[in-house]
Coordinates of C-alpha atoms in Angstrom, one line a residue:
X175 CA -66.3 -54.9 57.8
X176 CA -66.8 -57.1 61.2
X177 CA -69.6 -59.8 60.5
X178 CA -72.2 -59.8 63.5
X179 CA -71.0 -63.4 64.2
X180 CA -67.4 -62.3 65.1
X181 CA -68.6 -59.4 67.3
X182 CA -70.9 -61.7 69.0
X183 CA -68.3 -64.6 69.4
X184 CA -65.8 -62.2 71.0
X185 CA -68.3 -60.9 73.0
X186 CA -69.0 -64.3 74.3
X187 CA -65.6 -64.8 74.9
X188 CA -64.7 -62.2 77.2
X189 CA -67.9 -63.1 79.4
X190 CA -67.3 -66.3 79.7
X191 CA -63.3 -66.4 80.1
X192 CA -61.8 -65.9 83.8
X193 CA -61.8 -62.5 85.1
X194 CA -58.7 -63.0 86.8
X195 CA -57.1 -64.0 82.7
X196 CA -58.8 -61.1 81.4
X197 CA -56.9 -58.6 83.6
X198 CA -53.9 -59.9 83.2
X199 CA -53.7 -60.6 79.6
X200 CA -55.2 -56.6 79.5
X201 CA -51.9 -55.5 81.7
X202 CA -49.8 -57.1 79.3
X203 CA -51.0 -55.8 76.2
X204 CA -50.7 -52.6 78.2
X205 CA -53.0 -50.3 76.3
X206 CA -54.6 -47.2 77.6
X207 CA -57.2 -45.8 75.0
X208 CA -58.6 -42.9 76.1
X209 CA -62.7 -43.2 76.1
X210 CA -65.7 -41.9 77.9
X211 CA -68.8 -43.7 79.8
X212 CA -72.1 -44.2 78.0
X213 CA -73.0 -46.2 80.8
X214 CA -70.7 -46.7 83.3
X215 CA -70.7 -50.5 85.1
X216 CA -73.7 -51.3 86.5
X217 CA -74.8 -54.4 88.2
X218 CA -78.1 -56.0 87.7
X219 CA -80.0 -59.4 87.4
X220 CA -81.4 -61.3 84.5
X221 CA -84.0 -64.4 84.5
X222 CA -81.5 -67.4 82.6
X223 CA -84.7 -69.1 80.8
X224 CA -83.3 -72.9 79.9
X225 CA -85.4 -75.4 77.1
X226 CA -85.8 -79.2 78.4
X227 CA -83.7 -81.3 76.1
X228 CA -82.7 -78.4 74.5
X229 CA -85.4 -78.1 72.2
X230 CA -88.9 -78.1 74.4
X231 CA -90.7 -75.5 75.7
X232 CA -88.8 -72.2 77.5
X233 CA -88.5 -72.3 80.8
X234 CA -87.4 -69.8 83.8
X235 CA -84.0 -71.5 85.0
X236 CA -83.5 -68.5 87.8
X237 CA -82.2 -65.3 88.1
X238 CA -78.7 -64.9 87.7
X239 CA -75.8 -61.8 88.7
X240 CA -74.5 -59.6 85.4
X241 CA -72.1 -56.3 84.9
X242 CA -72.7 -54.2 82.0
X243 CA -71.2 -51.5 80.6
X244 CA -70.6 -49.2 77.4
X245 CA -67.4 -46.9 76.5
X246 CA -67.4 -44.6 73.1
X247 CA -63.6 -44.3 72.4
X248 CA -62.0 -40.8 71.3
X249 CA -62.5 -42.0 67.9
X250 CA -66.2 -42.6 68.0
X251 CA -66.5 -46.1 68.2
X252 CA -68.5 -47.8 70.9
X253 CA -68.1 -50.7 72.9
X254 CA -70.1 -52.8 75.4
X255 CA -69.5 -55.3 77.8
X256 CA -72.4 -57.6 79.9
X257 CA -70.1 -60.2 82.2
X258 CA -71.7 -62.8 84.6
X259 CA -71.2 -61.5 88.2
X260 CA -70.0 -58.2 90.1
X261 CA -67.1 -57.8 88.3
X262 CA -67.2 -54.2 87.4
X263 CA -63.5 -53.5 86.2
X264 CA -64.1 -56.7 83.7
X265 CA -67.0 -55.9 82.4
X266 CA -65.2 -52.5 81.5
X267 CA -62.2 -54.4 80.1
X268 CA -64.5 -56.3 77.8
X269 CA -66.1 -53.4 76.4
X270 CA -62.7 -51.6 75.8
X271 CA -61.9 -54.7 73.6
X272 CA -65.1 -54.9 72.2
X273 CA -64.3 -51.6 70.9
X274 CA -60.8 -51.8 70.2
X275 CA -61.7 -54.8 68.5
X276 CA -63.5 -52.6 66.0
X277 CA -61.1 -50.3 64.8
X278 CA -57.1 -50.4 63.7
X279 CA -55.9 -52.1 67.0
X280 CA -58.2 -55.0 66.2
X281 CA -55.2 -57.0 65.2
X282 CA -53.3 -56.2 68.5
X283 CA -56.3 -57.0 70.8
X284 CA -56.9 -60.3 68.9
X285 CA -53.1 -61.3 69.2
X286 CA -52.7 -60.1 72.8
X287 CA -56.3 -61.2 74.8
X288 CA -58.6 -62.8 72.4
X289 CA -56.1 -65.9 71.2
X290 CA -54.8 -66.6 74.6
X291 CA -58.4 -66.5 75.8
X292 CA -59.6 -69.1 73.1
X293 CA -56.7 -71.7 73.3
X294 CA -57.3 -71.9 77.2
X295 CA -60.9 -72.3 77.4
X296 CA -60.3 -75.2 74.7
X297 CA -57.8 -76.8 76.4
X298 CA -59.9 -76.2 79.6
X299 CA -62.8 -78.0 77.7
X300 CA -60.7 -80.6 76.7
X301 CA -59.1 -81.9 79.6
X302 CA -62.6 -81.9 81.0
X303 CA -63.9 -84.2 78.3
X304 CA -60.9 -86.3 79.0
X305 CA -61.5 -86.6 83.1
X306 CA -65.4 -87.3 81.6
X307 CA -64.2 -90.6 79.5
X308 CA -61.8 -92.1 81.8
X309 CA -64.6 -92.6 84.1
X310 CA -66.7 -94.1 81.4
X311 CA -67.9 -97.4 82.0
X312 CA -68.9 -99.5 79.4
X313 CA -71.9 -102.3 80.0
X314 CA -71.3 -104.5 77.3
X315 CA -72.2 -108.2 78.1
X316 CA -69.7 -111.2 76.7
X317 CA -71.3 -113.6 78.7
X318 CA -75.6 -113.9 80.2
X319 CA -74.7 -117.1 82.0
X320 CA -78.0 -118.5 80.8
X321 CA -78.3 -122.1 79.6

């Protein structure tokens, strides 16, 4: 049984990964499942609300550019996809995998797109942390020159 967490972490994943990645990681795993639309890609807006400090009152940050769509495979299971921007064949990508990732192929989806996906973004993240230190600077007085 999938735990809501891992469906929603995945989910996350594929929005937020590269497009460019996704489709190429998706042409080297080289499956073709055969599905139909429940809602074929459509693109939309959504208000991004933000919190001040994280924790304050909700706020409306501005509107912001989404794809969405749902496949059912042949098998019955269904699968949906919501990606920032216009990106229609991504957005269809995700919700393949989203599905996929629910049934017996699970394993080969997680091997071939989500893996790849999650050790880039990290190392991504990491080297930006890195540039982000080196330009530190550190105001630690030895000296006040006061007598």
């Amino acid at each position: 049984m999938i735990e809501e967490n891992q469906r929603r972490d995945w989910i996350g994943l594929l929005a937020r990964a590269p497009a460019t990645r996704v489709k190429a990681l998706w042409d080297e795993l080289g499956v073709a499942p055969e599905f139909s639309w429940l809602r074929r890609p459509e693109i939309g807006g959504v208000m991004v609300r933000g919190r001040m400090g994280g924790t304050g009152a909700p706020f409306n940050l501005g509107e912001m550019t989404v794809t969405r769509c749902s496949v059912r495979l042949s098998c019955g299971t269904a699968g949906h996809g919501y990606v920032q921007g216009r990106d229609q064949r991504k957005a269809e990508i995700a919700a393949l995998c989203d599905a996929l990732l629910q049934t017996q192929g699970a394993a080969q989806v997680h091997q071939g797109i989500l893996t790849p996906l999650t050790h880039e973004m990290a190392r991504a993240r990491q080297d930006r942390a890195e540039k982000a230190a080196a330009t530190k600077v550190d105001f630690f007085t030895l000296v006040r020159g006061e007598d």
